[in-house]
PDB file of C-alpha atoms in Angstrom:
ATOM      1  CA  MET G   9     -11.147  -9.601 -22.616  1.00 42.00           C
ATOM      2  CA  ARG G  10      -8.228  -7.228 -23.180  1.00 47.00           C
ATOM      3  CA  GLN G  11      -7.064  -6.333 -26.896  1.00 56.00           C
ATOM      4  CA  HIS G  12      -3.918  -7.500 -27.865  1.00 60.00           C
ATOM      5  CA  CYS G  13      -1.280  -4.850 -28.971  1.00 65.00           C
ATOM      6  CA  ASP G  14      -0.874  -5.678 -32.680  1.00 62.00           C
ATOM      7  CA  ASP G  15      -3.319  -3.219 -33.649  1.00 53.00           C
ATOM      8  CA  THR G  16      -1.754  -1.273 -36.568  1.00 50.00           C
ATOM      9  CA  SER G  17      -3.925   2.283 -36.124  1.00 47.00           C
ATOM     10  CA  ALA G  18      -2.021   2.995 -32.794  1.00 42.00           C
ATOM     11  CA  ASP G  19       0.945   3.821 -35.033  1.00 45.00           C
ATOM     12  CA  GLN G  20      -0.490   6.828 -36.464  1.00 43.00           C
ATOM     13  CA  ALA G  21       1.649   9.727 -35.879  1.00 38.00           C
ATOM     14  CA  VAL G  22       3.619   8.106 -33.721  1.00 38.00           C
ATOM     15  CA  GLY G  23       6.087  11.232 -33.127  1.00 37.00           C
ATOM     16  CA  LEU G  24       3.230  13.440 -32.556  1.00 30.00           C
ATOM     17  CA  ASP G  25       1.861  12.091 -29.695  1.00 37.00           C
ATOM     18  CA  CYS G  26       4.391  13.003 -27.245  1.00 33.00           C
ATOM     19  CA  ALA G  27       3.396  16.484 -26.451  1.00 31.00           C
ATOM     20  CA  PRO G  28      -0.243  15.485 -25.140  1.00 36.00           C
ATOM     21  CA  GLY G  29       1.817  12.326 -23.384  1.00 40.00           C
ATOM     22  CA  VAL G  30       3.750  14.792 -21.495  1.00 36.00           C
ATOM     23  CA  ALA G  31       1.234  17.187 -20.378  1.00 35.00           C
ATOM     24  CA  ALA G  32      -0.936  14.376 -18.896  1.00 40.00           C
ATOM     25  CA  ALA G  33       2.496  13.678 -16.872  1.00 41.00           C
ATOM     26  CA  ARG G  34       2.747  17.042 -15.811  1.00 36.00           C
ATOM     27  CA  HIS G  35      -1.031  16.836 -14.830  1.00 40.00           C
ATOM     28  CA  SER G  36      -0.791  13.856 -12.867  1.00 47.00           C
ATOM     29  CA  SER G  37       2.284  14.964 -10.744  1.00 45.00           C
ATOM     30  CA  HIS G  38       0.477  18.153 -10.002  1.00 44.00           C
ATOM     31  CA  ASP G  39      -2.545  16.190  -9.230  1.00 50.00           C
ATOM     32  CA  HIS G  40      -0.400  13.831  -7.045  1.00 52.00           C
ATOM     33  CA  ALA G  41       1.139  16.807  -5.200  1.00 51.00           C
ATOM     34  CA  VAL G  42      -2.364  18.246  -4.388  1.00 48.00           C
ATOM     35  CA  ARG G  43      -3.672  14.854  -3.019  1.00 64.00           C
ATOM     36  CA  ALA G  44      -0.494  14.401  -1.150  1.00 66.00           C
ATOM     37  CA  GLY G  45      -0.699  17.614   0.784  1.00 74.00           C
ATOM     38  CA  ALA G  46      -4.195  16.998   1.152  1.00 81.00           C
ATOM     39  CA  ASP G  47      -3.686  13.520   2.475  1.00 83.00           C
ATOM     40  CA  GLN G  48      -0.885  15.204   5.434  1.00 85.00           C
ATOM     41  CA  ARG G  49      -4.101  17.148   6.407  1.00 88.00           C
ATOM     42  CA  TYR G  50      -6.129  14.352   7.144  1.00 89.00           C
ATOM     43  CA  LEU G  51      -3.763  12.420   8.743  1.00 90.00           C
ATOM     44  CA  GLY G  52      -2.927  15.808  11.066  1.00 90.00           C
ATOM     45  CA  ILE G  53      -6.668  16.555  11.587  1.00 91.00           C
ATOM     46  CA  ALA G  54      -7.114  12.637  12.739  1.00 90.00           C
ATOM     47  CA  LEU G  55      -3.725  12.808  15.014  1.00 90.00           C
ATOM     48  CA  GLY G  56      -4.780  15.625  16.885  1.00 91.00           C
ATOM     49  CA  LEU G  57      -8.251  13.480  17.825  1.00 90.00           C
ATOM     50  CA  ILE G  58      -6.643  10.656  18.609  1.00 89.00           C
ATOM     51  CA  VAL G  59      -3.991  12.183  21.074  1.00 89.00           C
ATOM     52  CA  ALA G  60      -6.596  14.325  22.880  1.00 88.00           C
ATOM     53  CA  PHE G  61      -8.702  11.570  23.791  1.00 86.00           C
ATOM     54  CA  MET G  62      -5.785   9.234  24.394  1.00 85.00           C
ATOM     55  CA  LEU G  63      -4.690  11.453  27.219  1.00 85.00           C
ATOM     56  CA  VAL G  64      -8.193  11.168  28.984  1.00 83.00           C
ATOM     57  CA  GLU G  65      -8.687   7.511  28.279  1.00 77.00           C
ATOM     58  CA  VAL G  66      -5.327   6.842  30.048  1.00 82.00           C
ATOM     59  CA  VAL G  67      -6.318   8.617  33.143  1.00 81.00           C
ATOM     60  CA  VAL G  68      -9.748   6.861  33.447  1.00 79.00           C
ATOM     61  CA  ALA G  69      -8.120   3.266  32.439  1.00 78.00           C
ATOM     62  CA  ALA G  70      -5.943   3.783  35.480  1.00 79.00           C
ATOM     63  CA  THR G  71      -8.654   5.110  37.670  1.00 79.00           C
ATOM     64  CA  SER G  72     -11.239   2.279  36.987  1.00 74.00           C
ATOM     65  CA  GLY G  73      -8.731  -0.472  36.625  1.00 76.00           C
ATOM     66  CA  SER G  74      -9.907  -1.605  33.156  1.00 72.00           C
ATOM     67  CA  LEU G  75      -7.698  -4.149  30.987  1.00 71.00           C
ATOM     68  CA  ALA G  76     -10.246  -2.560  28.207  1.00 65.00           C
ATOM     69  CA  LEU G  77      -9.785   0.515  28.691  1.00 69.00           C
ATOM     70  CA  LEU G  78      -6.021   0.266  29.117  1.00 75.00           C
ATOM     71  CA  ALA G  79      -6.131  -1.867  25.852  1.00 68.00           C
ATOM     72  CA  ASP G  80      -8.052   0.771  23.780  1.00 68.00           C
ATOM     73  CA  ALA G  81      -5.670   3.530  25.093  1.00 76.00           C
ATOM     74  CA  GLY G  82      -2.203   1.257  24.064  1.00 72.00           C
ATOM     75  CA  HIS G  83      -3.806   0.581  20.804  1.00 68.00           C
ATOM     76  CA  MET G  84      -4.453   4.259  20.690  1.00 75.00           C
ATOM     77  CA  LEU G  85      -0.595   4.943  21.131  1.00 79.00           C
ATOM     78  CA  THR G  86      -0.024   3.092  18.260  1.00 74.00           C
ATOM     79  CA  ASP G  87      -2.398   4.514  16.494  1.00 79.00           C
ATOM     80  CA  ALA G  88      -0.794   8.203  17.041  1.00 85.00           C
ATOM     81  CA  GLY G  89       2.243   6.620  16.390  1.00 82.00           C
ATOM     82  CA  ALA G  90       1.052   5.440  13.220  1.00 80.00           C
ATOM     83  CA  LEU G  91      -0.381   8.821  12.062  1.00 86.00           C
ATOM     84  CA  ALA G  92       2.630  10.717  12.947  1.00 87.00           C
ATOM     85  CA  GLY G  93       5.151   8.159  11.083  1.00 84.00           C
ATOM     86  CA  ALA G  94       2.724   8.195   8.246  1.00 84.00           C
ATOM     87  CA  ILE G  95       2.551  11.896   7.808  1.00 88.00           C
ATOM     88  CA  TRP G  96       6.249  11.916   8.039  1.00 86.00           C
ATOM     89  CA  ALA G  97       6.492   9.019   5.676  1.00 83.00           C
ATOM     90  CA  ALA G  98       4.169  11.008   3.146  1.00 82.00           C
ATOM     91  CA  ARG G  99       6.266  14.202   3.820  1.00 85.00           C
ATOM     92  CA  LEU G 100       9.665  11.694   2.809  1.00 83.00           C
ATOM     93  CA  ALA G 101       8.222  10.495   0.151  1.00 80.00           C
ATOM     94  CA  ALA G 102       7.197  13.998  -1.821  1.00 80.00           C
ATOM     95  CA  ARG G 103      10.954  14.836  -1.646  1.00 84.00           C
ATOM     96  CA  PRO G 104      12.265  14.543  -5.732  1.00 82.00           C
ATOM     97  CA  ALA G 105      14.526  12.183  -6.825  1.00 79.00           C
ATOM     98  CA  GLN G 106      18.003  13.641  -6.583  1.00 83.00           C
ATOM     99  CA  GLY G 107      21.637  11.641  -6.435  1.00 81.00           C
ATOM    100  CA  ALA G 108      21.735   8.012  -5.132  1.00 82.00           C
ATOM    101  CA  TRP G 109      17.801   8.189  -4.614  1.00 82.00           C
ATOM    102  CA  THR G 110      16.746   7.717  -8.084  1.00 76.00           C
ATOM    103  CA  PHE G 111      13.080   7.025  -7.375  1.00 78.00           C
ATOM    104  CA  GLY G 112      13.368   9.969  -4.415  1.00 79.00           C
ATOM    105  CA  LEU G 113      12.239   8.072  -1.301  1.00 84.00           C
ATOM    106  CA  LYS G 114       8.980   6.920  -2.159  1.00 83.00           C
ATOM    107  CA  ARG G 115       9.429   3.430  -0.376  1.00 85.00           C
ATOM    108  CA  ALA G 116       9.165   5.465   2.986  1.00 86.00           C
ATOM    109  CA  GLU G 117       5.825   5.248   2.705  1.00 83.00           C
ATOM    110  CA  ILE G 118       6.254   1.689   2.345  1.00 87.00           C
ATOM    111  CA  LEU G 119       8.461   0.927   5.444  1.00 87.00           C
ATOM    112  CA  SER G 120       5.487   3.440   7.426  1.00 84.00           C
ATOM    113  CA  ALA G 121       3.227   0.471   6.593  1.00 84.00           C
ATOM    114  CA  ALA G 122       5.215  -2.433   7.482  1.00 89.00           C
ATOM    115  CA  VAL G 123       6.098  -0.324  10.497  1.00 87.00           C
ATOM    116  CA  ASN G 124       2.265   0.021  11.366  1.00 82.00           C
ATOM    117  CA  GLY G 125       1.795  -3.751  10.817  1.00 87.00           C
ATOM    118  CA  VAL G 126       4.655  -4.532  13.319  1.00 90.00           C
ATOM    119  CA  THR G 127       3.286  -2.173  16.396  1.00 84.00           C
ATOM    120  CA  LEU G 128      -0.276  -3.850  15.989  1.00 83.00           C
ATOM    121  CA  LEU G 129       1.226  -7.378  15.934  1.00 89.00           C
ATOM    122  CA  ALA G 130       3.514  -6.423  19.275  1.00 88.00           C
ATOM    123  CA  VAL G 131       0.619  -4.845  21.249  1.00 83.00           C
ATOM    124  CA  ALA G 132      -1.761  -7.087  20.146  1.00 86.00           C
ATOM    125  CA  LEU G 133       0.668 -10.175  21.706  1.00 90.00           C
ATOM    126  CA  LEU G 134       1.021  -7.967  25.037  1.00 86.00           C
ATOM    127  CA  ILE G 135      -2.590  -7.202  25.312  1.00 84.00           C
ATOM    128  CA  GLY G 136      -3.491 -10.905  24.525  1.00 90.00           C
ATOM    129  CA  ASN G 137      -1.465 -12.285  27.078  1.00 91.00           C
ATOM    130  CA  GLU G 138      -2.572 -10.012  29.872  1.00 86.00           C
ATOM    131  CA  ALA G 139      -6.127 -10.416  28.920  1.00 89.00           C
ATOM    132  CA  ILE G 140      -5.505 -14.304  29.264  1.00 92.00           C
ATOM    133  CA  ASP G 141      -4.319 -13.673  33.016  1.00 91.00           C
ATOM    134  CA  ARG G 142      -7.225 -12.017  33.557  1.00 87.00           C
ATOM    135  CA  LEU G 143      -9.645 -14.611  32.466  1.00 89.00           C
ATOM    136  CA  LEU G 144      -8.049 -16.922  34.851  1.00 90.00           C
ATOM    137  CA  HIS G 145      -7.499 -14.340  37.472  1.00 87.00           C
ATOM    138  CA  PRO G 146     -10.654 -11.372  37.193  1.00 85.00           C
ATOM    139  CA  VAL G 147     -10.031  -8.639  38.819  1.00 79.00           C
ATOM    140  CA  PRO G 148     -12.250  -5.848  40.035  1.00 81.00           C
ATOM    141  CA  VAL G 149     -13.563  -2.970  37.030  1.00 77.00           C
ATOM    142  CA  GLU G 150     -15.643   0.126  37.172  1.00 77.00           C
ATOM    143  CA  GLY G 151     -18.238  -0.679  34.309  1.00 79.00           C
ATOM    144  CA  ALA G 152     -19.888   2.424  34.154  1.00 82.00           C
ATOM    145  CA  ALA G 153     -16.252   4.268  33.494  1.00 77.00           C
ATOM    146  CA  MET G 154     -15.939   1.877  30.601  1.00 78.00           C
ATOM    147  CA  LEU G 155     -19.115   2.424  29.292  1.00 84.00           C
ATOM    148  CA  ALA G 156     -18.516   6.362  29.303  1.00 83.00           C
ATOM    149  CA  VAL G 157     -15.258   6.371  28.005  1.00 79.00           C
ATOM    150  CA  ALA G 158     -16.210   3.750  25.174  1.00 82.00           C
ATOM    151  CA  GLY G 159     -18.974   6.124  24.147  1.00 88.00           C
ATOM    152  CA  VAL G 160     -17.226   9.040  23.701  1.00 86.00           C
ATOM    153  CA  GLY G 161     -14.149   7.066  21.881  1.00 85.00           C
ATOM    154  CA  ILE G 162     -16.398   5.371  19.428  1.00 89.00           C
ATOM    155  CA  VAL G 163     -17.400   9.226  18.542  1.00 91.00           C
ATOM    156  CA  VAL G 164     -13.846  10.591  18.571  1.00 89.00           C
ATOM    157  CA  ASN G 165     -12.524   7.167  16.687  1.00 86.00           C
ATOM    158  CA  VAL G 166     -15.620   7.219  13.685  1.00 90.00           C
ATOM    159  CA  ALA G 167     -14.785  11.272  12.941  1.00 92.00           C
ATOM    160  CA  ALA G 168     -11.204   9.972  12.675  1.00 90.00           C
ATOM    161  CA  THR G 169     -11.942   7.148  10.330  1.00 89.00           C
ATOM    162  CA  LEU G 170     -14.082   9.634   8.059  1.00 90.00           C
ATOM    163  CA  VAL G 171     -11.464  12.008   8.227  1.00 90.00           C
ATOM    164  CA  LEU G 172      -8.969   9.169   6.873  1.00 88.00           C
ATOM    165  CA  ALA G 173     -11.902   7.789   4.711  1.00 86.00           C
ATOM    166  CA  ARG G 174     -11.184  11.337   2.551  1.00 87.00           C
ATOM    167  CA  ALA G 175      -7.900  10.422   1.925  1.00 84.00           C
ATOM    168  CA  ASN G 176      -6.006   8.476  -0.606  1.00 80.00           C
ATOM    169  CA  ARG G 177      -6.163   5.070   1.077  1.00 78.00           C
ATOM    170  CA  SER G 178      -4.775   3.432  -2.378  1.00 77.00           C
ATOM    171  CA  SER G 179      -1.528   4.454  -0.550  1.00 81.00           C
ATOM    172  CA  LEU G 180      -0.568   1.161   1.812  1.00 81.00           C
ATOM    173  CA  ASN G 181       0.949   4.416   3.822  1.00 82.00           C
ATOM    174  CA  ILE G 182      -2.838   5.974   4.502  1.00 86.00           C
ATOM    175  CA  GLU G 183      -3.807   2.467   4.360  1.00 84.00           C
ATOM    176  CA  GLY G 184      -1.668   1.151   7.443  1.00 82.00           C
ATOM    177  CA  ALA G 185      -2.854   4.579   9.440  1.00 83.00           C
ATOM    178  CA  PHE G 186      -6.514   4.290   8.479  1.00 86.00           C
ATOM    179  CA  GLN G 187      -6.245  -0.030   9.816  1.00 82.00           C
ATOM    180  CA  HIS G 188      -5.244   1.297  13.011  1.00 79.00           C
ATOM    181  CA  ILE G 189      -8.084   4.318  13.639  1.00 85.00           C
ATOM    182  CA  LEU G 190     -11.156   1.459  12.052  1.00 84.00           C
ATOM    183  CA  THR G 191      -9.718  -1.439  14.274  1.00 81.00           C
ATOM    184  CA  ASP G 192     -10.071   0.959  17.248  1.00 80.00           C
ATOM    185  CA  ALA G 193     -13.371   2.222  16.649  1.00 84.00           C
ATOM    186  CA  PHE G 194     -14.165  -1.588  16.426  1.00 83.00           C
ATOM    187  CA  ALA G 195     -12.238  -1.968  19.741  1.00 81.00           C
ATOM    188  CA  PHE G 196     -14.290   0.702  21.645  1.00 82.00           C
ATOM    189  CA  ILE G 197     -17.713  -0.796  20.779  1.00 88.00           C
ATOM    190  CA  ALA G 198     -16.305  -4.314  21.783  1.00 86.00           C
ATOM    191  CA  THR G 199     -15.425  -2.102  25.754  1.00 83.00           C
ATOM    192  CA  LEU G 200     -18.954  -0.483  24.962  1.00 88.00           C
ATOM    193  CA  VAL G 201     -20.299  -3.835  25.412  1.00 89.00           C
ATOM    194  CA  ALA G 202     -18.058  -5.504  27.806  1.00 87.00           C
ATOM    195  CA  GLY G 203     -18.840  -2.538  30.279  1.00 86.00           C
ATOM    196  CA  LEU G 204     -22.334  -3.014  29.443  1.00 90.00           C
ATOM    197  CA  VAL G 205     -22.216  -6.600  30.862  1.00 90.00           C
ATOM    198  CA  ILE G 206     -20.427  -5.693  33.796  1.00 87.00           C
ATOM    199  CA  VAL G 207     -22.759  -3.244  35.460  1.00 89.00           C
ATOM    200  CA  VAL G 208     -25.913  -5.404  34.384  1.00 89.00           C
ATOM    201  CA  THR G 209     -24.777  -8.739  35.445  1.00 88.00           C
ATOM    202  CA  GLY G 210     -21.227  -7.989  37.044  1.00 85.00           C
ATOM    203  CA  LEU G 211     -19.501 -10.422  34.904  1.00 87.00           C
ATOM    204  CA  GLU G 212     -15.561  -9.066  34.899  1.00 84.00           C
ATOM    205  CA  ARG G 213     -14.664 -11.237  32.656  1.00 88.00           C
ATOM    206  CA  ALA G 214     -16.201  -9.499  29.966  1.00 88.00           C
ATOM    207  CA  ASP G 215     -13.854  -6.876  30.260  1.00 84.00           C
ATOM    208  CA  PRO G 216     -10.468  -9.472  28.986  1.00 87.00           C
ATOM    209  CA  ILE G 217     -12.841 -11.016  26.696  1.00 89.00           C
ATOM    210  CA  ALA G 218     -13.676  -7.564  24.661  1.00 85.00           C
ATOM    211  CA  SER G 219      -9.688  -7.511  25.103  1.00 84.00           C
ATOM    212  CA  LEU G 220      -9.373 -10.577  23.284  1.00 89.00           C
ATOM    213  CA  ILE G 221     -11.618  -9.472  20.568  1.00 85.00           C
ATOM    214  CA  VAL G 222      -9.564  -6.145  19.933  1.00 83.00           C
ATOM    215  CA  VAL G 223      -6.476  -8.857  20.188  1.00 88.00           C
ATOM    216  CA  ALA G 224      -7.883 -10.581  17.090  1.00 89.00           C
ATOM    217  CA  LEU G 225      -9.017  -7.517  15.137  1.00 84.00           C
ATOM    218  CA  MET G 226      -5.199  -5.864  15.705  1.00 83.00           C
ATOM    219  CA  LEU G 227      -3.764  -9.491  14.342  1.00 90.00           C
ATOM    220  CA  ARG G 228      -5.982  -9.218  11.092  1.00 87.00           C
ATOM    221  CA  ALA G 229      -5.264  -5.727  10.205  1.00 84.00           C
ATOM    222  CA  SER G 230      -1.441  -6.536  11.183  1.00 88.00           C
ATOM    223  CA  TRP G 231      -1.544  -9.626   8.534  1.00 91.00           C
ATOM    224  CA  LYS G 232      -2.980  -7.420   5.866  1.00 87.00           C
ATOM    225  CA  LEU G 233      -0.296  -5.038   6.588  1.00 85.00           C
ATOM    226  CA  LEU G 234       2.554  -6.856   6.610  1.00 91.00           C
ATOM    227  CA  ARG G 235       1.430  -9.248   3.561  1.00 90.00           C
ATOM    228  CA  ALA G 236       1.005  -5.816   1.517  1.00 87.00           C
ATOM    229  CA  SER G 237       4.177  -4.051   2.153  1.00 89.00           C
ATOM    230  CA  GLY G 238       6.217  -7.200   2.205  1.00 91.00           C
ATOM    231  CA  ARG G 239       4.915  -7.635  -1.286  1.00 89.00           C
ATOM    232  CA  VAL G 240       6.066  -4.681  -2.169  1.00 89.00           C
ATOM    233  CA  LEU G 241       9.398  -4.555  -0.104  1.00 89.00           C
ATOM    234  CA  LEU G 242      10.384  -8.230  -1.719  1.00 89.00           C
ATOM    235  CA  GLU G 243       9.987  -7.109  -5.347  1.00 87.00           C
ATOM    236  CA  GLY G 244       6.624  -8.958  -6.031  1.00 88.00           C
ATOM    237  CA  ALA G 245       5.091  -8.123  -9.172  1.00 88.00           C
ATOM    238  CA  PRO G 246       1.666  -5.600  -8.766  1.00 88.00           C
ATOM    239  CA  ASP G 247      -1.288  -8.033  -8.073  1.00 84.00           C
ATOM    240  CA  HIS G 248      -3.298  -6.067 -10.892  1.00 85.00           C
ATOM    241  CA  VAL G 249       0.024  -7.287 -13.850  1.00 91.00           C
ATOM    242  CA  ASP G 250      -0.234 -10.903 -15.173  1.00 92.00           C
ATOM    243  CA  LEU G 251       3.510 -11.446 -16.473  1.00 93.00           C
ATOM    244  CA  ALA G 252       2.399 -14.611 -18.863  1.00 93.00           C
ATOM    245  CA  GLU G 253      -0.233 -12.036 -20.090  1.00 94.00           C
ATOM    246  CA  VAL G 254       2.191  -8.705 -20.329  1.00 94.00           C
ATOM    247  CA  ARG G 255       4.483 -11.683 -22.214  1.00 94.00           C
ATOM    248  CA  GLN G 256       1.232 -12.247 -24.997  1.00 94.00           C
ATOM    249  CA  HIS G 257       0.884  -8.760 -25.351  1.00 94.00           C
ATOM    250  CA  VAL G 258       4.771  -8.292 -26.476  1.00 95.00           C
ATOM    251  CA  LEU G 259       4.886 -10.768 -28.655  1.00 94.00           C
ATOM    252  CA  ALA G 260       1.675  -9.843 -30.595  1.00 93.00           C
ATOM    253  CA  VAL G 261       3.637  -6.685 -31.550  1.00 93.00           C
ATOM    254  CA  PRO G 262       4.381  -6.968 -34.895  1.00 93.00           C
ATOM    255  CA  ARG G 263       8.454  -7.644 -35.609  1.00 93.00           C
ATOM    256  CA  VAL G 264       8.845  -8.508 -32.027  1.00 94.00           C
ATOM    257  CA  LEU G 265      10.454 -12.067 -32.008  1.00 94.00           C
ATOM    258  CA  ASP G 266      11.244 -12.662 -28.480  1.00 93.00           C
ATOM    259  CA  ILE G 267      11.210 -11.248 -24.915  1.00 94.00           C
ATOM    260  CA  HIS G 268      13.016 -12.156 -21.621  1.00 92.00           C
ATOM    261  CA  ASP G 269      14.115 -10.834 -18.305  1.00 91.00           C
ATOM    262  CA  LEU G 270      11.002  -9.786 -17.954  1.00 94.00           C
ATOM    263  CA  HIS G 271      10.227  -7.899 -14.233  1.00 94.00           C
ATOM    264  CA  ALA G 272       7.856  -6.226 -12.551  1.00 94.00           C
ATOM    265  CA  TRP G 273       7.832  -4.836  -9.392  1.00 92.00           C
ATOM    266  CA  VAL G 274       6.256  -1.684  -7.079  1.00 88.00           C
ATOM    267  CA  VAL G 275       8.167   1.106  -6.419  1.00 87.00           C
ATOM    268  CA  THR G 276       5.238   2.337  -4.042  1.00 81.00           C
ATOM    269  CA  SER G 277       1.510   2.153  -3.797  1.00 75.00           C
ATOM    270  CA  ASP G 278       0.877   4.174  -6.822  1.00 76.00           C
ATOM    271  CA  LEU G 279       3.920   3.349  -8.943  1.00 85.00           C
ATOM    272  CA  PRO G 280       4.353   0.062 -10.902  1.00 90.00           C
ATOM    273  CA  ALA G 281       7.231  -0.532 -12.738  1.00 92.00           C
ATOM    274  CA  LEU G 282       8.011  -2.853 -15.560  1.00 95.00           C
ATOM    275  CA  SER G 283      11.281  -4.003 -17.643  1.00 94.00           C
ATOM    276  CA  ALA G 284      12.195  -6.464 -20.471  1.00 94.00           C
ATOM    277  CA  HIS G 285      14.465  -7.159 -22.706  1.00 94.00           C
ATOM    278  CA  VAL G 286      12.764  -7.341 -26.315  1.00 95.00           C
ATOM    279  CA  VAL G 287      14.190  -9.487 -29.412  1.00 94.00           C
ATOM    280  CA  VAL G 288      13.059  -7.787 -32.743  1.00 94.00           C
ATOM    281  CA  GLU G 289      13.861  -8.229 -36.560  1.00 92.00           C
ATOM    282  CA  ASP G 290      17.504  -7.688 -37.349  1.00 89.00           C
ATOM    283  CA  ASP G 291      15.537  -5.067 -40.088  1.00 89.00           C
ATOM    284  CA  ALA G 292      14.059  -2.885 -37.468  1.00 89.00           C
ATOM    285  CA  PHE G 293      17.068  -1.199 -36.628  1.00 89.00           C
ATOM    286  CA  ARG G 294      18.142  -0.726 -40.604  1.00 87.00           C
ATOM    287  CA  ASP G 295      14.883   0.819 -41.160  1.00 89.00           C
ATOM    288  CA  GLY G 296      14.165   2.722 -38.715  1.00 87.00           C
ATOM    289  CA  HIS G 297      11.167   1.087 -36.811  1.00 90.00           C
ATOM    290  CA  ALA G 298      12.802   0.516 -33.844  1.00 92.00           C
ATOM    291  CA  PRO G 299      11.845   3.755 -32.071  1.00 92.00           C
ATOM    292  CA  VAL G 300       7.855   2.835 -33.467  1.00 94.00           C
ATOM    293  CA  ILE G 301       8.034  -0.621 -31.987  1.00 94.00           C
ATOM    294  CA  LEU G 302       9.319   0.825 -28.354  1.00 94.00           C
ATOM    295  CA  ASP G 303       6.550   3.491 -28.798  1.00 94.00           C
ATOM    296  CA  ARG G 304       4.294   1.132 -29.310  1.00 95.00           C
ATOM    297  CA  LEU G 305       5.091  -1.425 -26.340  1.00 95.00           C
ATOM    298  CA  GLN G 306       5.188   1.775 -24.021  1.00 94.00           C
ATOM    299  CA  ARG G 307       1.890   2.399 -24.664  1.00 94.00           C
ATOM    300  CA  CYS G 308       0.265  -0.862 -24.484  1.00 92.00           C
ATOM    301  CA  ILE G 309       1.765  -1.422 -21.326  1.00 94.00           C
ATOM    302  CA  ALA G 310       0.494   1.981 -19.821  1.00 92.00           C
ATOM    303  CA  GLU G 311      -3.274   1.136 -21.749  1.00 92.00           C
ATOM    304  CA  HIS G 312      -3.679  -2.477 -20.563  1.00 91.00           C
ATOM    305  CA  PHE G 313      -2.126  -3.111 -17.590  1.00 92.00           C
ATOM    306  CA  ASP G 314      -1.758   0.480 -16.021  1.00 90.00           C
ATOM    307  CA  VAL G 315       2.239   0.230 -16.094  1.00 91.00           C
ATOM    308  CA  GLU G 316       3.052   3.868 -16.651  1.00 86.00           C
ATOM    309  CA  HIS G 317       6.922   3.582 -16.058  1.00 90.00           C
ATOM    310  CA  SER G 318       8.139   0.827 -18.205  1.00 92.00           C
ATOM    311  CA  SER G 319      11.661   0.291 -19.632  1.00 92.00           C
ATOM    312  CA  PHE G 320      12.852  -1.885 -22.596  1.00 95.00           C
ATOM    313  CA  GLN G 321      16.024  -3.004 -24.115  1.00 93.00           C
ATOM    314  CA  LEU G 322      15.488  -3.831 -27.682  1.00 94.00           C
ATOM    315  CA  GLU G 323      17.909  -6.121 -29.306  1.00 92.00           C
ATOM    316  CA  PRO G 324      18.602  -8.108 -32.405  1.00 89.00           C
ATOM    317  CA  ALA G 325      18.276 -12.193 -31.921  1.00 79.00           C
ATOM    318  CA  ARG G 326      22.489 -12.343 -32.400  1.00 75.00           C
ATOM    319  CA  HIS G 327      22.884 -10.288 -28.921  1.00 70.00           C
ATOM    320  CA  GLU G 328      21.447 -12.829 -26.871  1.00 62.00           C
ATOM    321  CA  GLU G 329      24.561 -15.238 -27.169  1.00 61.00           C
ATOM    322  CA  HIS G 330      26.595 -12.175 -25.432  1.00 59.00           C
ATOM    323  CA  GLU G 331      23.975 -12.251 -22.196  1.00 62.00           C
ATOM    324  CA  ALA G 332      24.858 -13.664 -19.312  1.00 56.00           C
ATOM    325  CA  ALA G 333      22.593 -16.616 -18.189  1.00 53.00           C
ATOM    326  CA  VAL G 334      20.748 -14.405 -15.417  1.00 50.00           C
ATOM    327  CA  HIS G 335      19.593 -12.226 -18.162  1.00 51.00           C
ATOM    328  CA  LYS G 336      17.673 -15.200 -20.365  1.00 51.00           C
ATOM    329  CA  SER G 337      14.486 -16.107 -18.464  1.00 51.00           C
TER     330      SER G 337
END
């Protein structure tokens, strides 16, 4: 159970705890820059593995007539695009805020994740349509070629997955690329099983059945990415921030009378933000206590809800009659 923000012991030396906070912020910024550089290296390694194998798989799929292998190659093409897009988005997100871009280009990572979700959906629909057609009208497939390529593909995709698993998957951008690679690893396992069935039994429909399994995995990964990125792009509150609980914490601060115009959103995966209008006692402005209230509010939101970027407008009760209706919710 979270402790409310009415603990008077937290007010000790309000003006003296700024320096440690600044040092911590600088340290956090440095750590983020180092981590972002490492993540881009991991993405680059995974991209190299995927592109090299994809070229081999396209050739084998064309010569063997396997839809499952062609589906895997198509998925790996989207993997390569996802990884390249993730690298590009990470570089954009690392640019400092300037001019009209007050948060920098951090949302580029979210856009990259959304594009990953859309490409997974598009490829899934194309492969699903062809797989259904081949279920109704089977075509000859070389099971041995499927076995060989799928076996190597599992090794390559597992290696790429392990590389990306070391990156910061709390970033939706990284998670989008990771889901592409992980789905492809499972797809190769399905292809391996289909090739084995064809070699042993001659059942050619095993190939489109494996393709439909790939399609199901793609749809699942696509839905997760589109739902998560859509929540950010539509300015939904972070999952871990309960606005009703935020209200309770704010109202527990001494000399706070009310809170309205409360908003919480996510700029990018690791940057939640919150703002609100907070009504305080009139005397707080006259006796110099308003800065103390502001410090306590921001410390409360950071400690209890893990939101470092918070903005509060402190106002006397009489100010509310001058606000537009949109600011009174």
